[in-house]
């Protein structure tokens, strides 16, 4: 008789964003004329840049001709894309990453979720709290954690590293040594960054203890401060202890197109075994590659025109973030993030719980944000707004909040 993977049953309740959608749908049906401003889910709103659209059209035409048609993509991704990634994202920043260490994929979410498969089931993971839920949930599904503790709002046998206003939302080293350390900077949901000297300390910590850092740099394109590293490989020795995830979603508006990549250095080992061949094997066995046309679109994001166009789009989101941060401060809120990230993280009003504040903003100002508690117990009492909306929407939202 077939039976299920019971680890899935450890996952509590419904997914954060489905609960938000349900609440918003209920509110909309009760108030059909309400002008709801959505600042909840981290999805982009700007259309794909013209240089990228042109590359897509050209690639579509190729697919319709006998000479240029392409079938399955090479396992690790097309060389034209891996070469340009290695050059522009890494070599230009002084990081010695070879194209063969770049694995092209359909985005960072799948890679962040799947990477745990190449590690022993007994490895202990450490995550920031609050945290992007994929890291923990994928380890729960695999059976690498204990049960969910309803009271604490945490899974047993996971090391949670509190990220609070007191530590500027940058974790301290945990007392118990983790095997796998998930770090995400610029951070979702807090918008915090790790300065280069601090990230170097984490690299040193991982090397000393034989841990592997799983570094999610999906929001790298939003960095504007000088001493914030764009890649973990800017730190000395990181190739011996870190895997990095990147995404075209927020950088170039590919949330619908789907493209990302993961860097696994050739020298990286865990327990004396190299990780590159394991990830290559996993990628080759379970994945058949991002579409050719999308990889061509990704290549165009690095062209001179593409780069300048996507920089302009990011500048629009960053200006939204500035308007939201300033406006919320003027409205009396304690606000964080929004400088090197599209996320604005704030303390709720009058010590409301995160969900109380969600209901309050929806009913009183028709604004949808994300309750901080949805990212872990450390997020309770906090709230996240995103800068991915329109300029007009961001301004309208702030005006409404100021009037409350
Ligand atoms: N990593 C973080 C921290 C994210 O916030 C997101 C998306 O919101 C992702 C990864 C997923 O990126 P992708 O769209 O490339 O799957």
Coordinates of C-alpha atoms and ligand atoms in Angstrom, one line a residue:
X1 CA 0.0 0.0 0.0
X2 CA 1.3 3.4 -0.9
X3 CA 2.0 5.8 2.0
X4 CA 2.9 9.4 2.1
X5 CA 6.0 11.4 3.1
X6 CA 4.7 12.2 6.6
X7 CA 7.2 15.0 6.9
X8 CA 4.8 17.1 4.8
X9 CA 2.2 16.8 7.7
X10 CA 4.6 18.6 10.0
X11 CA 4.1 21.8 8.0
X12 CA 1.5 24.0 9.8
X13 CA -1.6 25.7 8.4
X14 CA -1.9 27.4 5.1
X15 CA 0.9 29.2 3.4
X16 CA 1.3 32.9 4.4
X17 CA 0.3 34.3 1.0
X18 CA -2.8 32.1 0.6
X19 CA -4.1 33.5 3.9
X20 CA -3.4 37.0 2.8
X21 CA -5.2 36.3 -0.6
X22 CA -8.2 34.9 1.2
X23 CA -8.4 37.8 3.6
X24 CA -8.1 40.3 0.7
X25 CA -10.7 38.4 -1.4
X26 CA -13.1 38.5 1.6
X27 CA -12.6 42.2 2.1
X28 CA -13.0 42.9 -1.6
X29 CA -16.3 41.0 -1.9
X30 CA -17.7 42.9 1.1
X31 CA -16.4 46.2 -0.3
X32 CA -16.5 45.9 -4.1
X33 CA -15.6 49.6 -4.7
X34 CA -12.5 49.7 -2.4
X35 CA -9.3 50.9 -4.0
X36 CA -7.0 48.3 -2.5
X37 CA -3.2 49.1 -2.7
X38 CA -1.2 45.8 -2.8
X39 CA 2.2 46.1 -1.1
X40 CA 2.2 42.5 0.1
X41 CA 3.7 39.9 -2.2
X42 CA 7.2 40.7 -3.5
X43 CA 6.3 40.7 -7.2
X44 CA 7.5 43.2 -9.7
X45 CA 5.2 45.5 -11.7
X46 CA 7.4 47.1 -14.4
X47 CA 7.2 45.4 -17.8
X48 CA 10.3 43.6 -19.2
X49 CA 12.9 46.1 -20.5
X50 CA 12.8 46.7 -24.3
X51 CA 16.3 45.2 -25.0
X52 CA 15.2 42.0 -23.3
X53 CA 11.9 41.9 -25.2
X54 CA 13.8 42.3 -28.5
X55 CA 16.1 39.3 -27.5
X56 CA 13.0 37.3 -26.7
X57 CA 11.5 38.1 -30.1
X58 CA 14.7 37.2 -31.9
X59 CA 15.0 33.9 -30.0
X60 CA 11.4 33.0 -30.8
X61 CA 12.1 33.6 -34.5
X62 CA 15.1 31.3 -34.2
X63 CA 12.9 28.6 -32.8
X64 CA 10.7 28.8 -35.9
X65 CA 13.5 28.1 -38.4
X66 CA 15.1 24.7 -39.3
X67 CA 18.6 26.0 -39.0
X68 CA 18.4 27.8 -35.7
X69 CA 15.8 25.7 -33.8
X70 CA 17.1 24.5 -30.4
X71 CA 15.8 21.5 -28.4
X72 CA 17.0 20.5 -25.0
X73 CA 19.4 23.0 -23.4
X74 CA 22.8 21.8 -22.1
X75 CA 22.5 20.5 -18.6
X76 CA 24.1 23.4 -16.8
X77 CA 22.7 26.1 -19.1
X78 CA 23.9 27.6 -22.4
X79 CA 27.5 28.8 -22.5
X80 CA 26.6 32.2 -23.9
X81 CA 24.7 32.9 -20.6
X82 CA 27.1 31.2 -18.2
X83 CA 30.1 33.0 -19.7
X84 CA 28.5 36.5 -19.4
X85 CA 27.3 35.7 -15.8
X86 CA 30.8 34.7 -14.8
X87 CA 32.3 37.8 -16.4
X88 CA 29.8 40.5 -15.4
X89 CA 28.5 39.3 -12.0
X90 CA 31.7 37.8 -10.7
X91 CA 35.0 38.6 -12.5
X92 CA 34.1 42.3 -12.8
X93 CA 33.7 42.3 -9.0
X94 CA 37.0 40.6 -8.4
X95 CA 35.5 37.1 -7.8
X96 CA 37.2 34.2 -9.4
X97 CA 34.2 32.2 -10.6
X98 CA 34.5 30.1 -13.7
X99 CA 31.5 29.6 -16.1
X100 CA 31.6 25.9 -15.3
X101 CA 30.7 26.7 -11.7
X102 CA 27.5 28.5 -12.8
X103 CA 24.3 26.3 -13.0
X104 CA 21.5 28.0 -14.9
X105 CA 18.0 27.3 -13.5
X106 CA 14.4 28.5 -13.6
X107 CA 14.9 30.7 -10.5
X108 CA 16.3 30.9 -7.0
X109 CA 13.3 29.4 -5.3
X110 CA 13.7 26.0 -6.7
X111 CA 17.5 26.0 -6.2
X112 CA 17.2 27.2 -2.6
X113 CA 14.6 24.5 -2.0
X114 CA 16.4 21.7 -3.8
X115 CA 20.0 22.3 -2.6
X116 CA 19.4 20.5 0.7
X117 CA 19.1 17.2 -1.3
X118 CA 22.8 16.9 -1.7
X119 CA 23.5 17.1 2.0
X120 CA 23.1 14.4 4.7
X121 CA 19.7 14.1 6.3
X122 CA 21.4 14.5 9.7
X123 CA 22.9 17.9 8.9
X124 CA 21.6 20.6 11.2
X125 CA 20.4 23.8 9.5
X126 CA 20.6 27.3 10.9
X127 CA 18.3 30.1 9.6
X128 CA 17.7 33.7 10.4
X129 CA 14.4 34.5 12.2
X130 CA 12.4 36.0 10.5
X131 CA 13.2 34.1 7.3
X132 CA 12.1 33.5 3.7
X133 CA 10.1 30.3 4.4
X134 CA 11.5 28.1 1.6
X135 CA 14.8 27.3 3.4
X136 CA 13.0 25.8 6.4
X137 CA 10.0 24.2 4.7
X138 CA 12.2 22.4 2.1
X139 CA 14.2 20.9 5.0
X140 CA 11.0 19.9 6.8
X141 CA 9.7 18.1 3.7
X142 CA 13.0 16.2 3.5
X143 CA 12.8 15.2 7.1
X144 CA 15.8 17.2 8.3
X145 CA 13.9 18.8 11.2
X146 CA 11.8 17.8 14.1
X147 CA 8.1 18.6 14.6
X148 CA 6.6 22.0 14.6
X149 CA 6.3 23.5 18.1
X150 CA 2.9 25.4 18.1
X151 CA 3.8 27.4 21.2
X152 CA 7.2 28.6 20.0
X153 CA 6.2 28.8 16.3
X154 CA 9.4 27.0 15.4
X155 CA 10.5 23.6 14.1
X156 CA 12.5 21.5 16.6
X157 CA 16.1 20.6 15.7
X158 CA 16.5 23.8 13.6
X159 CA 18.9 26.6 14.8
X160 CA 17.0 29.9 14.6
X161 CA 19.2 33.0 14.7
X162 CA 17.2 35.9 15.9
X163 CA 17.4 39.0 13.8
X164 CA 16.0 42.0 15.7
X165 CA 16.3 45.7 15.8
X166 CA 18.9 45.2 18.5
X167 CA 21.3 43.4 16.2
X168 CA 20.3 45.5 13.1
X169 CA 18.7 42.3 11.7
X170 CA 22.1 40.6 11.3
X171 CA 22.4 37.3 13.2
X172 CA 25.0 36.6 15.8
X173 CA 26.9 33.4 15.6
X174 CA 24.8 30.6 17.1
X175 CA 26.1 28.7 20.2
X176 CA 25.5 25.4 18.6
X177 CA 27.6 24.9 15.4
X178 CA 25.3 24.3 12.3
X179 CA 26.2 22.2 9.4
X180 CA 24.3 24.3 6.9
X181 CA 23.8 28.0 7.3
X182 CA 21.2 29.8 5.2
X183 CA 22.0 33.5 4.8
X184 CA 20.1 36.0 2.6
X185 CA 21.4 39.5 2.1
X186 CA 20.0 42.0 1.2
X187 CA 17.4 40.3 3.3
X188 CA 13.8 39.3 2.6
X189 CA 11.8 40.3 4.7
X190 CA 13.8 42.8 6.8
X191 CA 15.7 44.6 4.0
X192 CA 18.8 44.4 6.1
X193 CA 22.3 44.0 4.6
X194 CA 25.5 42.4 5.9
X195 CA 28.6 44.6 5.6
X196 CA 31.6 43.0 3.9
X197 CA 33.7 42.6 7.1
X198 CA 30.7 40.9 8.9
X199 CA 30.2 38.5 6.0
X200 CA 33.9 37.7 6.0
X201 CA 33.5 36.7 9.7
X202 CA 30.7 34.3 8.7
X203 CA 33.0 32.9 6.0
X204 CA 35.7 32.4 8.5
X205 CA 33.3 30.8 11.0
X206 CA 32.0 28.4 8.4
X207 CA 35.6 27.4 7.3
X208 CA 36.7 26.9 10.9
X209 CA 33.7 24.7 11.7
X210 CA 33.3 22.8 8.4
X211 CA 29.9 24.4 7.8
X212 CA 28.5 25.3 4.3
X213 CA 26.9 28.7 3.8
X214 CA 23.9 28.7 1.4
X215 CA 23.9 32.4 0.4
X216 CA 20.8 33.8 -1.2
X217 CA 21.7 37.0 -3.1
X218 CA 18.4 37.3 -5.0
X219 CA 18.2 41.1 -4.1
X220 CA 21.9 41.9 -5.0
X221 CA 20.8 44.4 -7.7
X222 CA 19.3 46.7 -5.0
X223 CA 22.5 47.3 -3.2
X224 CA 23.5 50.9 -3.2
X225 CA 26.0 51.2 -0.3
X226 CA 29.7 50.8 -1.0
X227 CA 30.8 48.4 1.7
X228 CA 28.0 45.9 1.1
X229 CA 29.1 42.8 -0.9
X230 CA 27.1 41.8 -4.0
X231 CA 28.5 38.3 -3.8
X232 CA 29.7 36.1 -0.9
X233 CA 32.7 35.3 -3.2
X234 CA 34.0 38.9 -2.6
X235 CA 35.1 37.4 0.8
X236 CA 38.3 35.5 1.1
X237 CA 38.0 31.8 1.3
X238 CA 34.3 31.8 0.4
X239 CA 34.8 29.4 -2.5
X240 CA 35.7 26.8 0.1
X241 CA 32.5 27.1 2.1
X242 CA 29.7 28.8 0.2
X243 CA 27.1 28.2 -2.5
X244 CA 25.4 31.3 -3.9
X245 CA 21.9 31.7 -5.4
X246 CA 21.0 34.4 -7.8
X247 CA 17.7 35.3 -9.6
X248 CA 16.7 37.4 -12.6
X249 CA 13.3 37.9 -10.9
X250 CA 13.8 41.1 -9.1
X251 CA 16.9 42.2 -11.0
X252 CA 15.2 42.2 -14.5
X253 CA 11.6 41.6 -13.8
X254 CA 11.6 37.8 -14.7
X255 CA 9.2 36.6 -12.0
X256 CA 7.0 35.4 -14.9
X257 CA 9.7 34.5 -17.3
X258 CA 11.7 32.4 -14.8
X259 CA 15.5 32.4 -14.7
X260 CA 18.1 32.2 -12.0
X261 CA 21.4 30.5 -11.3
X262 CA 23.4 28.8 -8.6
X263 CA 27.2 28.9 -8.1
X264 CA 28.8 25.8 -6.8
X265 CA 32.6 26.3 -6.7
X266 CA 34.7 23.3 -7.9
X267 CA 36.8 23.3 -4.7
X268 CA 33.8 23.3 -2.3
X269 CA 33.7 20.2 -0.1
X270 CA 31.6 18.8 2.7
X271 CA 33.0 16.0 4.8
X272 CA 35.8 15.5 2.3
X273 CA 33.6 15.2 -0.8
X274 CA 33.2 17.7 -3.5
X275 CA 29.8 19.3 -3.9
X276 CA 30.0 20.3 -7.6
X277 CA 29.6 16.8 -9.0
X278 CA 26.6 16.1 -6.7
X279 CA 24.8 19.3 -7.8
X280 CA 25.7 18.6 -11.4
X281 CA 24.2 15.1 -11.1
X282 CA 21.1 16.4 -9.4
X283 CA 20.6 19.1 -11.9
X284 CA 21.2 16.7 -14.8
X285 CA 18.8 14.1 -13.5
X286 CA 15.9 16.1 -12.2
X287 CA 15.9 19.2 -14.4
X288 CA 15.8 19.8 -18.1
X289 CA 16.9 23.4 -18.3
X290 CA 15.5 26.9 -18.6
X291 CA 14.0 27.6 -22.0
X292 CA 16.4 28.8 -24.8
X293 CA 14.4 31.9 -25.4
X294 CA 14.5 32.8 -21.7
X295 CA 18.3 32.2 -21.5
X296 CA 18.7 34.6 -24.5
X297 CA 16.5 37.1 -22.6
X298 CA 18.8 36.7 -19.6
X299 CA 21.9 37.3 -21.8
X300 CA 20.3 40.5 -23.0
X301 CA 20.0 41.7 -19.4
X302 CA 23.8 42.0 -19.5
X303 CA 24.0 44.0 -22.8
X304 CA 24.8 47.7 -22.5
X305 CA 21.2 48.7 -23.3
X306 CA 19.7 45.9 -21.2
X307 CA 21.8 46.9 -18.2
X308 CA 20.9 50.5 -18.4
X309 CA 17.2 49.8 -18.8
X310 CA 17.0 47.5 -15.9
X311 CA 19.0 49.9 -13.8
X312 CA 16.3 52.5 -14.5
X313 CA 13.6 50.1 -13.4
X314 CA 15.4 49.3 -10.1
X315 CA 15.9 53.0 -9.6
X316 CA 12.1 53.4 -9.8
X317 CA 11.6 50.7 -7.1
X318 CA 14.3 52.3 -5.0
X319 CA 12.7 55.7 -5.1
X320 CA 9.4 54.1 -4.1
X321 CA 11.2 52.5 -1.2
X322 CA 12.6 55.9 -0.2
X323 CA 9.2 57.5 -0.3
X324 CA 7.7 54.7 1.8
X325 CA 10.5 54.8 4.4
X326 CA 10.4 58.6 4.7
X327 CA 6.6 58.7 4.8
X328 CA 6.3 55.9 7.4
X329 CA 8.9 57.7 9.6
X330 CA 6.9 60.9 9.3
X331 CA 3.8 59.0 10.3
X332 CA 5.6 58.0 13.5
X333 CA 6.7 54.4 12.7
X334 CA 9.9 52.8 13.5
X335 CA 11.2 51.8 10.0
X336 CA 14.1 49.6 8.7
X337 CA 15.4 48.4 5.4
X338 CA 14.4 50.0 2.0
X339 CA 17.9 51.4 1.3
X340 CA 19.6 48.3 -0.2
X341 CA 16.5 46.3 -0.7
X342 CA 12.9 46.6 -2.1
X343 CA 11.5 45.7 1.4
X344 CA 10.5 48.1 4.1
X345 CA 10.3 46.5 7.5
X346 CA 8.5 48.3 10.4
X347 CA 7.3 47.9 13.9
X348 CA 3.5 47.7 14.0
X349 CA 1.5 50.6 15.6
X350 CA 0.7 50.5 19.3
X351 CA 2.3 47.1 19.8
X352 CA -0.4 45.4 17.7
X353 CA 0.4 41.8 16.6
X354 CA 1.5 41.5 13.0
X355 CA -1.9 40.1 11.9
X356 CA -3.9 42.7 13.9
X357 CA -1.9 45.3 12.1
X358 CA -2.6 43.6 8.7
X359 CA -6.4 43.7 9.4
X360 CA -6.1 47.3 10.6
X361 CA -4.3 48.5 7.5
X362 CA -6.6 46.6 5.2
X363 CA -9.8 47.8 6.9
X364 CA -8.8 51.4 7.6
X365 CA -6.5 52.3 4.7
X366 CA -7.2 49.5 2.1
X367 CA -3.5 48.6 2.1
X368 CA -2.2 45.1 1.9
X369 CA 1.2 44.3 3.4
X370 CA 2.7 41.2 4.9
X371 CA 2.5 40.3 8.6
X372 CA 6.1 39.9 9.9
X373 CA 5.0 36.8 12.0
X374 CA 4.5 35.0 8.7
X375 CA 8.3 34.8 8.4
X376 CA 8.9 33.3 11.8
X377 CA 8.3 34.1 15.5
X378 CA 11.0 36.8 15.3
X379 CA 8.8 38.7 12.9
X380 CA 5.9 39.1 15.4
X381 CA 5.1 42.7 16.0
X382 CA 6.7 43.7 12.6
X383 CA 5.2 44.3 9.2
X384 CA 6.6 44.3 5.6
X385 CA 5.7 46.6 2.8
X386 CA 7.2 46.3 -0.7
X387 CA 8.4 49.0 -3.0
X388 CA 7.4 47.0 -6.1
X389 CA 4.1 48.8 -6.7
X390 CA 3.6 52.0 -8.8
X391 CA 4.9 55.4 -7.8
X392 CA 1.3 56.7 -7.5
X393 CA 0.2 53.7 -5.4
X394 CA 3.2 54.1 -3.0
X395 CA 2.4 57.8 -2.6
X396 CA -1.3 57.2 -2.1
X397 CA -0.6 54.5 0.5
X398 CA 1.6 56.8 2.5
X399 CA -1.0 59.6 2.4
X400 CA -3.6 57.2 3.7
X401 CA -1.4 56.0 6.5
X402 CA -0.5 59.5 7.5
X403 CA -4.2 60.3 7.8
X404 CA -5.0 57.4 10.1
Ligands
LIG1 N1 15.0 34.1 -2.5 C1 14.4 35.1 -1.9 C2 15.0 35.6 -0.6 C3 13.2 35.6 -2.3 O1 12.6 36.6 -1.7 C4 12.6 35.1 -3.5 C5 11.4 35.6 -4.1 O2 10.6 36.3 -3.5 C6 13.3 34.1 -4.2 C7 14.5 33.6 -3.6 C8 12.7 33.4 -5.4 O3 13.3 33.9 -6.5 P1 12.9 33.3 -7.9 O4 11.8 34.1 -8.4 O5 14.1 33.4 -8.7 O6 12.5 31.9 -7.8

